[in-house]
Coordinates of C-alpha atoms and ligand atoms in Angstrom, one line a residue:
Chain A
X1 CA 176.7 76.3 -171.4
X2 CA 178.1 79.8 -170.5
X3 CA 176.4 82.5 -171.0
X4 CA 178.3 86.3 -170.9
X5 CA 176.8 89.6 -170.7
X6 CA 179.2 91.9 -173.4
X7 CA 179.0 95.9 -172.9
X8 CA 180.3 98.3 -176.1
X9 CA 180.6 101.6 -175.6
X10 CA 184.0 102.9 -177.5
X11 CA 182.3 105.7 -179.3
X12 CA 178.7 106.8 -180.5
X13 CA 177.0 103.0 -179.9
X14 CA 176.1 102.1 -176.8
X15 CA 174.8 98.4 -176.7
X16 CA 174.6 95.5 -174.3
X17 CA 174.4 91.9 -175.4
X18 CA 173.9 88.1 -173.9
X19 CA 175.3 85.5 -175.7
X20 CA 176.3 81.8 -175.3
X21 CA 178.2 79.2 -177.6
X22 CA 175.3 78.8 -180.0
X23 CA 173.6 82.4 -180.7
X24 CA 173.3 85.9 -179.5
X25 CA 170.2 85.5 -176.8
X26 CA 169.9 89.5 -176.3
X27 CA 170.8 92.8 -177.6
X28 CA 170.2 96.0 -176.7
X29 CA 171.4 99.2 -178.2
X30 CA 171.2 103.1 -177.6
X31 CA 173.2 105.3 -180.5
X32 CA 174.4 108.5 -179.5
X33 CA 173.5 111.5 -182.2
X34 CA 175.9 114.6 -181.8
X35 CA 173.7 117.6 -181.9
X36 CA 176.1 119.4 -184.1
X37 CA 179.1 118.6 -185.9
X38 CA 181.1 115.4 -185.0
X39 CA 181.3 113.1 -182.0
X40 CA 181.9 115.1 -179.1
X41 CA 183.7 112.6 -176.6
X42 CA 182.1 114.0 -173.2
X43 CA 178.7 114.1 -175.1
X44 CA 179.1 110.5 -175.9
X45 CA 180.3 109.3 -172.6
X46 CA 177.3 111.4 -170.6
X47 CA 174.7 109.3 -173.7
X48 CA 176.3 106.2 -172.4
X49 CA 176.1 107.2 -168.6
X50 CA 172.1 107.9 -168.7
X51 CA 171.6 105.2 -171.0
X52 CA 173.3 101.8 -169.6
X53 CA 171.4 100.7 -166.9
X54 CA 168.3 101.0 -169.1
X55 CA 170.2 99.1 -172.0
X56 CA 171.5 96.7 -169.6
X57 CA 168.3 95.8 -167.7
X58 CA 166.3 95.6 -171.1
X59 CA 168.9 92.7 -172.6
X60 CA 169.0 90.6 -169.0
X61 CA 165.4 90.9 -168.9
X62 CA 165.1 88.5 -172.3
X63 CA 167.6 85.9 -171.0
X64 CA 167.4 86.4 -167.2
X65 CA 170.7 87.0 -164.7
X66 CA 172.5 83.4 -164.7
X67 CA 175.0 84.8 -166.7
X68 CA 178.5 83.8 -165.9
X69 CA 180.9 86.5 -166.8
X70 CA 180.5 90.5 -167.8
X71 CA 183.0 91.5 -170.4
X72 CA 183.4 94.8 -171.7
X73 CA 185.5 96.9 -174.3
X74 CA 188.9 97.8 -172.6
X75 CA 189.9 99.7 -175.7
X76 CA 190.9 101.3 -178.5
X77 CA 188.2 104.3 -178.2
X78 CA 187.6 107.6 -176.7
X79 CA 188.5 107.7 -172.9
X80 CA 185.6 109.3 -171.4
X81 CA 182.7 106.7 -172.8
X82 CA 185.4 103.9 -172.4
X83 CA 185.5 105.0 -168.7
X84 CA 182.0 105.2 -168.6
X85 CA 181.3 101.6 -169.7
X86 CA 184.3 100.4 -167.5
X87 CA 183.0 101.7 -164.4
X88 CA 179.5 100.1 -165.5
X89 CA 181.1 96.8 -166.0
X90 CA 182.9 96.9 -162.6
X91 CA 179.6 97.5 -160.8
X92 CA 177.8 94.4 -162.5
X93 CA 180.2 91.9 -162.2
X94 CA 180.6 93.1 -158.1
X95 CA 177.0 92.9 -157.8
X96 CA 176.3 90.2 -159.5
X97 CA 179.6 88.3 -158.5
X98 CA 180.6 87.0 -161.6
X99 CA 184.1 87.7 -162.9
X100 CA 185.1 90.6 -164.8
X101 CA 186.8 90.3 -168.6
X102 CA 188.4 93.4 -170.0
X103 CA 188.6 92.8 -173.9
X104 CA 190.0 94.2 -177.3
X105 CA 187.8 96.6 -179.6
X106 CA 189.1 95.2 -182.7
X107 CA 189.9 91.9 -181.9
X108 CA 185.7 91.7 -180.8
X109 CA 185.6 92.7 -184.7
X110 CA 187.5 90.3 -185.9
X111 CA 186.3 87.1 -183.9
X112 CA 182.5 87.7 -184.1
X113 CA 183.4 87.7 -188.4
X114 CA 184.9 84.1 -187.4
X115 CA 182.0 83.1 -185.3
X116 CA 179.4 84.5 -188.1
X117 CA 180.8 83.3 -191.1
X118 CA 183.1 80.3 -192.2
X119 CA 186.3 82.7 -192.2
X120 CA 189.2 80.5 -190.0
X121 CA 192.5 82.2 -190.4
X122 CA 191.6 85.5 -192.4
X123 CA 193.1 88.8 -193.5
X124 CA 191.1 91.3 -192.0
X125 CA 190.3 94.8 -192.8
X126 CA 188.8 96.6 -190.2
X127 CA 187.6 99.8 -191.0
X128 CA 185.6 102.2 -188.7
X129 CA 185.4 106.0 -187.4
X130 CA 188.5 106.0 -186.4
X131 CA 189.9 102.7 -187.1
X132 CA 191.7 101.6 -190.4
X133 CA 193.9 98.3 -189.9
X134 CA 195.1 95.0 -191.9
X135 CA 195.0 92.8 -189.4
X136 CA 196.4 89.0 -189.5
X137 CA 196.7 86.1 -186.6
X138 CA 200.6 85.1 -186.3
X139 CA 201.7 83.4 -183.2
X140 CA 199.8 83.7 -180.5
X141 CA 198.3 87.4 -181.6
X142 CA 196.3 89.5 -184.3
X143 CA 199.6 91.8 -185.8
X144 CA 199.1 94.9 -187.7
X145 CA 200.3 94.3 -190.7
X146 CA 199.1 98.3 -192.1
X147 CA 197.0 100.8 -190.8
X148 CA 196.7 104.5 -191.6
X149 CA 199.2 107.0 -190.6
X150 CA 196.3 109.3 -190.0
X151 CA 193.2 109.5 -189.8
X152 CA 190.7 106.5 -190.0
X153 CA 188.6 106.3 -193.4
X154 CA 184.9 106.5 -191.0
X155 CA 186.8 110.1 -189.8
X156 CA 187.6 111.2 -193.4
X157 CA 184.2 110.3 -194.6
X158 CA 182.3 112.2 -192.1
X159 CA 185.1 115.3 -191.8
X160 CA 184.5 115.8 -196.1
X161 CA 180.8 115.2 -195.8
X162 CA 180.1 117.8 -193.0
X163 CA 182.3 119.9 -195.2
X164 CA 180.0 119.6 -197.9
X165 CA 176.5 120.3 -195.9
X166 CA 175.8 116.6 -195.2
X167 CA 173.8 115.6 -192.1
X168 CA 175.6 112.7 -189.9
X169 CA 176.7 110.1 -190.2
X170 CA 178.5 111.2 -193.5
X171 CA 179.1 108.0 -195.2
X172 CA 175.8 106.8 -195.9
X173 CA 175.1 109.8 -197.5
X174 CA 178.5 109.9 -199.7
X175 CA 177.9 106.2 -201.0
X176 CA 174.2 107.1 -202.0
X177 CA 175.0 110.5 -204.0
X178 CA 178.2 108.4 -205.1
X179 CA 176.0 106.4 -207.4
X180 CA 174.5 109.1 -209.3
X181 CA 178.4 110.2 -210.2
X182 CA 179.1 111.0 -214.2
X183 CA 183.0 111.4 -214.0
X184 CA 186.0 110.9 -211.7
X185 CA 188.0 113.1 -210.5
X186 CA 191.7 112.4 -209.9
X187 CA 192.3 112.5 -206.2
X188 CA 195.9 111.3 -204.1
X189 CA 196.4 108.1 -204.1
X190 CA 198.7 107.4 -201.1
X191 CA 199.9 103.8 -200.0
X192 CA 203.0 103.2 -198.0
X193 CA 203.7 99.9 -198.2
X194 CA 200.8 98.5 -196.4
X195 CA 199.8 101.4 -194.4
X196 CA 198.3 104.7 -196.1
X197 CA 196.9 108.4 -195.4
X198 CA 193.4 109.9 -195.9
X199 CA 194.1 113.1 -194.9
X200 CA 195.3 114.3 -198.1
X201 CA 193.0 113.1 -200.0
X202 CA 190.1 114.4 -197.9
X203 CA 191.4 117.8 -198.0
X204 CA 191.5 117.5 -202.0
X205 CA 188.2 116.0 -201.7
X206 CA 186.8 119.6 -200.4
X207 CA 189.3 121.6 -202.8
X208 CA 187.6 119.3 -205.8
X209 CA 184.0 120.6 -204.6
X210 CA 184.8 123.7 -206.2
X211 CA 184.8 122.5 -209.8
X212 CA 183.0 119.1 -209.8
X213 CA 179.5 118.4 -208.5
X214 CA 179.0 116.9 -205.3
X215 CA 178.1 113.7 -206.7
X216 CA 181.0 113.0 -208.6
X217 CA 183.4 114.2 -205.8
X218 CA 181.7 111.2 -203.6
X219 CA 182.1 109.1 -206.2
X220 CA 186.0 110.0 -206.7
X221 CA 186.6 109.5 -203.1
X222 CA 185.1 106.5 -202.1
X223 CA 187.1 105.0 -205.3
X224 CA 190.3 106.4 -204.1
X225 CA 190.0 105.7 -201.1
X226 CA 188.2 101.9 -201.1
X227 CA 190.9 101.4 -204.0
X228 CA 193.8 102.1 -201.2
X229 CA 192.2 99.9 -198.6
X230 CA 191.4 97.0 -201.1
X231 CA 195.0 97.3 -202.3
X232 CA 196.7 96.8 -198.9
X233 CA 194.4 94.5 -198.3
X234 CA 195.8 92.4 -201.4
X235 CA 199.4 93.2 -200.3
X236 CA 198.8 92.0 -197.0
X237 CA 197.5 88.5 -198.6
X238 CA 200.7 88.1 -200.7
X239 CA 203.5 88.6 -197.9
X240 CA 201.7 86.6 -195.7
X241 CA 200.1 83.9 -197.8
X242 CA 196.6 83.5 -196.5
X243 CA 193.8 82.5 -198.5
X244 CA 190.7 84.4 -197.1
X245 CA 189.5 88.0 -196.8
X246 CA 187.2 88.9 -193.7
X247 CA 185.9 92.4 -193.5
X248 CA 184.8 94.1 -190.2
X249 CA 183.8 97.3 -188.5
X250 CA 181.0 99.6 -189.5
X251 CA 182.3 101.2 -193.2
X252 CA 182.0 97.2 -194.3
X253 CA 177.9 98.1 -194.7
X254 CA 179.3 100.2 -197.6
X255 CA 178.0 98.2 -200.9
X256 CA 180.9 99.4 -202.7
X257 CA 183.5 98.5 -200.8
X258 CA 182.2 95.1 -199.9
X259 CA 182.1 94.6 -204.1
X260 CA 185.7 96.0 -204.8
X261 CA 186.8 93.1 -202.2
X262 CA 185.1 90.6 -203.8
X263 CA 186.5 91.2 -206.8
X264 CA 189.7 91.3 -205.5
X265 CA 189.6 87.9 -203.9
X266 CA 187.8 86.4 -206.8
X267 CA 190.7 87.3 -208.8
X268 CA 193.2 85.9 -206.3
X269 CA 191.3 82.9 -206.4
X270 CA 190.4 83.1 -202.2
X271 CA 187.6 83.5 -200.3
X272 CA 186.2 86.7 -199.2
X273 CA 183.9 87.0 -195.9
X274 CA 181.9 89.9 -194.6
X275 CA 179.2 89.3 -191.2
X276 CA 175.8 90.7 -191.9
X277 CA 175.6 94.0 -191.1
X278 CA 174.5 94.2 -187.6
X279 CA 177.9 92.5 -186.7
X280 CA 180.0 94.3 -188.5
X281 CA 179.6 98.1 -186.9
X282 CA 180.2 98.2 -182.8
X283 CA 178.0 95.6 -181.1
X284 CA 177.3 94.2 -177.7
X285 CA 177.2 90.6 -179.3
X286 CA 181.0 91.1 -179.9
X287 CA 182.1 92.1 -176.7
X288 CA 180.2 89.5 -175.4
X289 CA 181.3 86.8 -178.1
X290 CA 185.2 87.8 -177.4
X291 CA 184.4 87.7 -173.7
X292 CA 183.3 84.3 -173.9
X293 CA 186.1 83.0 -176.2
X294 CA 188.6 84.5 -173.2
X295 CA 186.0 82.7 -170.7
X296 CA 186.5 79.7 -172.1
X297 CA 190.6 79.7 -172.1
X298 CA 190.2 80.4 -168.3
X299 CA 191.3 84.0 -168.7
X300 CA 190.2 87.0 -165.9
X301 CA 190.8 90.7 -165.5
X302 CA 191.3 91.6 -162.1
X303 CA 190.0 95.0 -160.5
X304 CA 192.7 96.5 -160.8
X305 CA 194.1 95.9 -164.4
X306 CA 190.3 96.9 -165.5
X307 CA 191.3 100.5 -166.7
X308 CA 190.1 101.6 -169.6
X309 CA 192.8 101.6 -172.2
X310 CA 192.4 103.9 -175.2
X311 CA 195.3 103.2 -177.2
X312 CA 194.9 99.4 -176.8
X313 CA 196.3 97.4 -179.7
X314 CA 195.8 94.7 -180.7
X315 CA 198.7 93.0 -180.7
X316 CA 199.1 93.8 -177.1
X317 CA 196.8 91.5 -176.3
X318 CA 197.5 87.5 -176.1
X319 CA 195.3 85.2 -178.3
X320 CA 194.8 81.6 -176.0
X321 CA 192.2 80.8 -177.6
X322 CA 193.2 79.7 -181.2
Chain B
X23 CA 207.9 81.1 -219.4
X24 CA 206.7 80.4 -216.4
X25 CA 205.1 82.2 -213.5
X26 CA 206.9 81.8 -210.0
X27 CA 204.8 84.4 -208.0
X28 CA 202.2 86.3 -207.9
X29 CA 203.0 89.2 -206.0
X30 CA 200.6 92.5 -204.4
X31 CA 200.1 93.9 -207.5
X32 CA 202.0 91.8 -210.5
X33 CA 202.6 88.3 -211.9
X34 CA 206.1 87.4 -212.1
X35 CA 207.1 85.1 -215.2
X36 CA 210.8 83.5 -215.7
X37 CA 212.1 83.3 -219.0
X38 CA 215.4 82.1 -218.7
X39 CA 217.4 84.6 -216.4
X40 CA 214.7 86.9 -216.7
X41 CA 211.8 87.9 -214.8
X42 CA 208.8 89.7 -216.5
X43 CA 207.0 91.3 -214.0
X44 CA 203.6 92.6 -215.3
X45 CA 201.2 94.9 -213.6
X46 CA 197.8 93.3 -213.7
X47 CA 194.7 95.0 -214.5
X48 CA 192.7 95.3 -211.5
X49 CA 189.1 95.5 -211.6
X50 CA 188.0 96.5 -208.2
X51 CA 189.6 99.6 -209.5
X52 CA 188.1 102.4 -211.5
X53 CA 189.9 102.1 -215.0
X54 CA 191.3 105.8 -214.6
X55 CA 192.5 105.0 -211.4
X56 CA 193.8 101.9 -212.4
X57 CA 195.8 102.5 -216.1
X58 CA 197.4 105.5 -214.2
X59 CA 199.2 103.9 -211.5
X60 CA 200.5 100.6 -212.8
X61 CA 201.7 102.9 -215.8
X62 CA 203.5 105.3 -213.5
X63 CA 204.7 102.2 -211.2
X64 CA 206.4 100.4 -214.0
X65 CA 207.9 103.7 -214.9
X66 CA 209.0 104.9 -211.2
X67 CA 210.1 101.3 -210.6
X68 CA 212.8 100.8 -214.0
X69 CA 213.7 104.2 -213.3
X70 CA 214.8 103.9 -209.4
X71 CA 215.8 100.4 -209.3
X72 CA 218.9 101.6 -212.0
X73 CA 219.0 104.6 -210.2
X74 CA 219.7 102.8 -207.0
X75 CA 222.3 100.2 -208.0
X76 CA 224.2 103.6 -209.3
X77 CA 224.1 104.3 -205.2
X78 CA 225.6 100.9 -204.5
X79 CA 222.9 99.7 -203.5
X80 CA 222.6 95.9 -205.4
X81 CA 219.2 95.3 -207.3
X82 CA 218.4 93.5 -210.6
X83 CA 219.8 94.8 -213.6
X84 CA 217.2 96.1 -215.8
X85 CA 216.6 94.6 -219.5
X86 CA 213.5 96.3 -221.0
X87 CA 210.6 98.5 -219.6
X88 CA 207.2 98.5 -221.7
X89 CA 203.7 100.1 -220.3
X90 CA 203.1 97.4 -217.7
X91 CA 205.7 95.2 -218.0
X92 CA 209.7 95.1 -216.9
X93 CA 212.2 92.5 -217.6
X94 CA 215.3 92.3 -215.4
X95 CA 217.8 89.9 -214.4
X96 CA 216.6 87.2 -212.2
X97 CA 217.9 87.2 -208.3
X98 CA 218.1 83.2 -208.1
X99 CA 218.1 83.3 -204.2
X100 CA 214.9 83.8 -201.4
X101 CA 213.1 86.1 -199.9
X102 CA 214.5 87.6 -196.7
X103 CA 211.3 87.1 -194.8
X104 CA 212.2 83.5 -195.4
X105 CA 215.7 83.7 -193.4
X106 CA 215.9 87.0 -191.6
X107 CA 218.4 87.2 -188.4
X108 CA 219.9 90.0 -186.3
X109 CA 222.9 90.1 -188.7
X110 CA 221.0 90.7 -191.9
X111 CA 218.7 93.1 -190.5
X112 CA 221.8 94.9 -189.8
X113 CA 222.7 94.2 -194.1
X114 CA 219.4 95.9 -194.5
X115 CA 220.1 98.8 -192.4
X116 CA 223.5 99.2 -194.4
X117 CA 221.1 99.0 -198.0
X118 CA 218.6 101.4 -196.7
X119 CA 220.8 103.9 -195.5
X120 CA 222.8 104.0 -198.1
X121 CA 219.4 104.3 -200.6
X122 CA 218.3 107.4 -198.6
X123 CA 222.0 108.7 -198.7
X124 CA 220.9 109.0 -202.3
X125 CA 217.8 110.6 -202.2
X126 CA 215.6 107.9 -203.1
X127 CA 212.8 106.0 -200.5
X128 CA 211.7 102.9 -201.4
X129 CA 208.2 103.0 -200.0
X130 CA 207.2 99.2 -199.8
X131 CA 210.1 98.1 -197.6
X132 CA 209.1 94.5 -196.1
X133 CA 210.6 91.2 -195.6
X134 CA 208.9 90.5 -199.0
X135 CA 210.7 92.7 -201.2
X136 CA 214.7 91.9 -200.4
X137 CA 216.0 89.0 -202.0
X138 CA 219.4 87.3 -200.4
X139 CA 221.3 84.8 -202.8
X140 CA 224.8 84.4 -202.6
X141 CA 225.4 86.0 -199.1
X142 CA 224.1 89.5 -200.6
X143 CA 221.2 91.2 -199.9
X144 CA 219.4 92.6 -203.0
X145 CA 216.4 95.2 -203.1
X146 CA 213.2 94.6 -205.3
X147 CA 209.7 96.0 -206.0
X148 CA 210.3 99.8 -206.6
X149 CA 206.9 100.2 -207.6
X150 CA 206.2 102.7 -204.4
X151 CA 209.3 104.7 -204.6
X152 CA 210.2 108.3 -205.4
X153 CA 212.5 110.7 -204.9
X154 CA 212.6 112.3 -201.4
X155 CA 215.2 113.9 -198.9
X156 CA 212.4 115.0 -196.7
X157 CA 212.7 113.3 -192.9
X158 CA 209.1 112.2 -192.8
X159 CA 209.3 110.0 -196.1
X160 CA 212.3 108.7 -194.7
X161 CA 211.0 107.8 -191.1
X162 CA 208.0 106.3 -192.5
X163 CA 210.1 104.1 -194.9
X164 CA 212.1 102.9 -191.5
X165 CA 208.6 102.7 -189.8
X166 CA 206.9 100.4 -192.8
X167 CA 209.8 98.0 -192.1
X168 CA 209.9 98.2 -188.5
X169 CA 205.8 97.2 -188.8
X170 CA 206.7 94.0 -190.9
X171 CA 209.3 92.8 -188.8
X172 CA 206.8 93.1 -185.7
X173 CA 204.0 91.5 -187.6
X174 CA 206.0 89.2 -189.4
X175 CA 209.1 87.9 -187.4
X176 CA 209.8 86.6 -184.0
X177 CA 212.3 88.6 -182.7
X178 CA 211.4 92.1 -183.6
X179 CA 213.3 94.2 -181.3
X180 CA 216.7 92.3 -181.5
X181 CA 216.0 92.8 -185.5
X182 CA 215.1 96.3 -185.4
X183 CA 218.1 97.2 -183.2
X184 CA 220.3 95.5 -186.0
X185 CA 218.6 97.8 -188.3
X186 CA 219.7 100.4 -186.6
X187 CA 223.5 99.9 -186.5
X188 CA 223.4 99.2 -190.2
X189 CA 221.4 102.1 -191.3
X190 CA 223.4 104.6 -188.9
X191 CA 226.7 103.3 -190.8
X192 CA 225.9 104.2 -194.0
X193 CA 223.5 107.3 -193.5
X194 CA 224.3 110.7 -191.8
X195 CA 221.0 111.8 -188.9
X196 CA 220.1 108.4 -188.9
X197 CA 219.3 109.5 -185.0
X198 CA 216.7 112.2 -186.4
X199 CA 215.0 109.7 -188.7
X200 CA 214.7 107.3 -185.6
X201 CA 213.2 110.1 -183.5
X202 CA 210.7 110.8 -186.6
X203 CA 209.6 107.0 -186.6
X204 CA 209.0 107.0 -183.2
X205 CA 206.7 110.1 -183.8
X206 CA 204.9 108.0 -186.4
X207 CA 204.1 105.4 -184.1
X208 CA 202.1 107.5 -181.9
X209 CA 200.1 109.3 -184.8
X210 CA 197.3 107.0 -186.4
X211 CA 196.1 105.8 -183.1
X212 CA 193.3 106.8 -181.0
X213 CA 193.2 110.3 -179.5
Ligands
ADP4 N1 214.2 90.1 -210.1 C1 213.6 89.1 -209.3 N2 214.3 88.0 -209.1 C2 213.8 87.0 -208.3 N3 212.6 87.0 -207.8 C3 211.8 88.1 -208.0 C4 212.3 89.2 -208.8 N4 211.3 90.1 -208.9 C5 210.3 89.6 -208.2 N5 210.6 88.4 -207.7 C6 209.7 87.5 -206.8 O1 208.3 87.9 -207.1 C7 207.7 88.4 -205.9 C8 206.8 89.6 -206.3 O2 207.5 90.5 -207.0 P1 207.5 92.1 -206.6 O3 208.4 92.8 -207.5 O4 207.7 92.2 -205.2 O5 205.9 92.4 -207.0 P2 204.7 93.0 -206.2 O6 204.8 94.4 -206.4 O7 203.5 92.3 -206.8 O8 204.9 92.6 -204.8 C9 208.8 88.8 -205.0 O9 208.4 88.8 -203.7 C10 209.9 87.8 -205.4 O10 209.7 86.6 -204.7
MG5 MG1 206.5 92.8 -203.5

C-alpha cells in the first residue's frame, strides 16, 4: 500500500503529513504567529524555512522513510513560503529518490472532505484567509462556479477585527463576542450572481463601530456575510443540480456558519458535509491525501514544472482520478 | 397549481400560463436580513423585468407583484444551459447589450436564467438587478456569465467569443467593458 509524505506551507501553517489509503499515519505542524498586524509573507516563509526539516523529520520518525512519493502544495498561496516548501520538497524527493507531485491548495481541500466524510460529488465552499470559492466537479475538473471579487472572508475577518483591537487570528474572537450580540445592524449585502464582495461590507463593519457595540457589530457581520456565502452556496446547487454540500478550509470551524448550512441543505432536502476540524484548515494530511490520489492515477511532476504557482486554480488542474 | 422548479432563492408554481414565483423564507438567515431582501427583490425584479422588455429586450410579461410573490406569463420553452451553442451565445450578447444600452444590469446572468422557446431568447430572474451605467457593474455582469459558461459548458471560449460579437452589435464601448472584465479576472486571486 502507498504511503506519501504531503508538505503544506501556503500561508501561516506549516505542517508535514504521512498518509496511506486507510488513515493519516503522521502529522506534524508548526503555525507561524505574526508579531504584529497581519501575515507578513517573508515572515511566514523564513517560519517555514527554520521550521521544515524539524517538522519533517518529527512525522517520518512515527512511520519511518518507505514512503513512495513527496507531494507538496504547488499553489494558490503567498510566493515566498510557497517557494520555501517547494524547494524543501525538491530536496526530499532527490534524496530520498522517490518521485516528486506538485498539487492544488484547494483541490487538497476538497478531496480530504471526500476521503473524511461520505460527500461523493459535492458543492463545495471553500473558505479561508484569502480563499472564498463555490467549487463543483464537471468534466474532468473542480470549476469555479463563484468566488469573491475581492477579498477572501478569513482576510475580511481579521482586517475588521484588528481594526477593532482584537489579537490574531480575528475570527475566533469575532464568532465568540458574536454570541453575546443584542441587535443587528444593517450591513451591504452584495451578491453577484454567484460570486460576491467583502470589502464593502468590512469597511461598513468599522464605520458601524462607531454607534453599535462591538458585540453586535460581530454579530452583524458574520450574518451578512455567512448569509452571502450560504446563499451562493444554494445558487450554485440549483444551476447545477447536485444534491450535497461539503464545506472546507479553515473559517468551516466557525459554529455559525457550519449551522446556517445545515439549515440550508435541510431545507433543500440534501445532504450537508463538513470534515472534523483538523481537516478542514491547511493540513499536511491533505497534501499528502491529494498526492496520493494523483499517485495512484500514475501522475508525476517533473523538476522542472515544480515551480511554485501562486495563482494556481483550480480548474487548471486535470482531475484523473474521479 | 403546480410547482416546476425550485430555483436559488424561490419556488416556482404554474397556474395555467402563469408562473408564481415566491421568495421563500430562509432560515439560515437573520429575519431582518432576510424579510428585507426577498421584499426588495420581488420589487427590483417586477420593476426591471417591465422595464427591460420596454428596451426590447423579450422577458415575461408581468401580471401581479405582491410582497414575495410575482405572477407573469409563463416562457413554455428551456433553459439555455440546456441547449447553448456558439450562435445563441451570440443571441445573448445581442440581449445583454442591448439591456446595458438601457441602463439596467441584470446581476445573476447564467445559463440558468435565459429561457429559449420558439427560436427567441428570453431573460428571467431580475431579482439581482439595478440600475447602473457605471463600467464596473457592467464588466462584472459580462464576467458572471463568462464564469458560468467556463464552469458550466464545454466550449467556453468559442461561446464567449460569440458573446462578444452580439453584445458589441447592440452596445456602444463594448471594447472598454471587455477590457474591465478582463481586469476582474485578475482581482480576487492571490496576491
Ligand atoms: N416565467 C417563467 N417561465 C418559465 N419558466 C420559468 C419562469 N420563471 C422561472 N422559471 C423557471 O424556474 C427557475 C427558477 O426561477 P428563477 O426566476 O430563476 O428563480 P431563482 O431566483 O430562484 O433562481 C428558472 O430557472 C426557470 O427554469
Ligand atoms: Mg434563477
Amino acid at each position: 500500500m502507498p504511503k506519501i509524505l504531503g508538505l503544506e506551507g501556503t500561508a501561516w501553517n506549516l505542517s508535514a503529513a504521512v498518509v496511506d489509503e486507510k488513515d493519516v499515519i503522521a502529522e506534524t505542524t508548526a503555525t507561524y504567529m505574526p508579531t504584529t498586524g497581519g501575515i507578513h509573507p517573508r515572515e511566514a516563509a523564513q517560519h517555514h524555512a527554520s521550521h521544515i526539516a524539524k517538522v519533517v523529520k518529527e512525522t517520518l520518525k512515527i512511520c519511518g522513510k518507505d514512503i513512495d512519493a513527496v507531494a507538496f502544495s504547488q499553489g494558490p498561496g503567498l510566493g515566498p513560503c510557497l517557494r520555501t516548501v517547494a524547494t524543501a520538497a525538491r530536496a526530499l524527493a532527490l534524496s530520498m529518490e522517490v518521485p516528486l507531485i506538485g498539487v492544488n491548495h484547494c483541490i487538497a481541500h476538497i478531496e480530504v472532505g471526500r476521503w473524511k466524510t461520505k460527500a461523493c460529488d459535492p458543492v463545495t465552499l471553500y473558505v479561508s484567509g484569502a480563499n472564498s470559492q463555490v467549487l463543483a466537479y464537471r468534466a474532468g475538473r473542480y470549476r469555479v462556479f463563484g468566488e469573491t471579487l475581492d477579498i477572501g472572508i478569513g482576510n475580511a475577518l481579521d482586517k475588521f477585527a484588528r481594526f477593532a483591537g482584537l489579537p490574531h487570528p480575528g475570527g475566533p474572537k469575532v464568532e465568540e463576542l458574536a454570541k453575546k450580540a443584542t441587535r443587528y445592524t444593517p450591513l451591504p449585502y452584495t451578491v453577484k450572481g454567484m460570486d460576491f464582495s467583502f470589502s464593502g461590507l468590512t469597511t461598513a463593519a468599522q464605520e458601524a463601530l462607531k454607534s453599535s457595540t462591538l458585540q453586535d457589530v460581530c454579530h452583524s457581520f458574520q450574518e451578512t456575510a455567512f448569509a452571502m456565502l450560504v446563499e451562493v452556496t444554494e445558487r450554485a446547487v440549483a444551476h447545477t443540480g447536485k444534491n450535497e454540500v461539503l464545506l472546507a478550509g479553515g473559517v468551516g470551524a466557525n459554529v455559525r456558519l457550519r449551522e446556517m448550512l445545515a439549515l440550508m441543505c435541510e431545507d433543500r432536502g440534501i445532504e450537508f458535509y463538513a470534515p472534523e476540524k483538523r481537516f478542514m484548515g491547511d493540513n499536511g494530511a491533505m497534501i499528502a491525501y491529494l498526492g496520493l490520489l494523483m499517485y495512484k492515477s500514475g501522475y508525476r511532476t517533473a523538476i522542472e514544472d515544480s515551480k511554485a504557482n501562486p495563482n494556481f486554480r483550480p480548474d487548471d488542474a486535470e482531475v484523473m482520478w474521479r | 397549481m403546480a410547482i416546476i422548479a425550485s430555483g436559488a432563492e424561490a419556488v416556482i408554481a404554474l397556474e395555467g400560463n402563469t408562473i408564481i414565483k415566491t421568495r421563500i423564507q430562509k432560515r439560515y438567515r437573520l429575519k431582518e436580513i432576510d424579510e428585507s431582501l426577498r421584499r426588495e427583490r420581488t420589487r427590483i425584479e417586477a420593476k426591471l423585468i417591465s422595464e427591460a422588455r420596454r428596451c426590447g429586450v423579450p422577458t415575461p410579461i408581468i401580471r401581479n407583484v405582491t410582497d414575495f410573490e410575482i405572477k407573469m406569463e409563463y416562457i413554455e420553452g428551456t433553459a439555455l444551459k440546456n441547449i447553448i451553442t456558439p450562435q445563441l451565445a451570440e443571441k445573448t450578447g445581442e440581449l445583454v447589450g442591448r439591456l446595458h444600452t438601457c441602463g439596467i444590469v441584470h446581476g445573476d446572468l447564467t445559463t440558468s436564467n435565459i429561457m429559449f422557446k420558439d427560436g427567441k431568447l428570453y431573460l428571467i430572474d431580475f431579482g439581482l438587478a439595478y440600475l447602473d451605467k457605471t463600467l464596473e457593474a457592467r464588466g462584472v455582469d459580462v464576467h458572471v456569465l463568462f464564469q458560468t459558461f467556463e464552469s458550466t459548458h464545454e466550449n467556453h471560449e468559442e461561446l464567449t467569443e460569440s458573446f462578444k460579437k452580439g453584445y458589441a452589435r447592440t452596445f456602444q464601448g463594448a471594447e472598454e467593458v471587455m477590457e474591465r472584465v478582463r481586469e476582474i479576472e485578475a482581482r480576487g486571486r492571490y496576491a
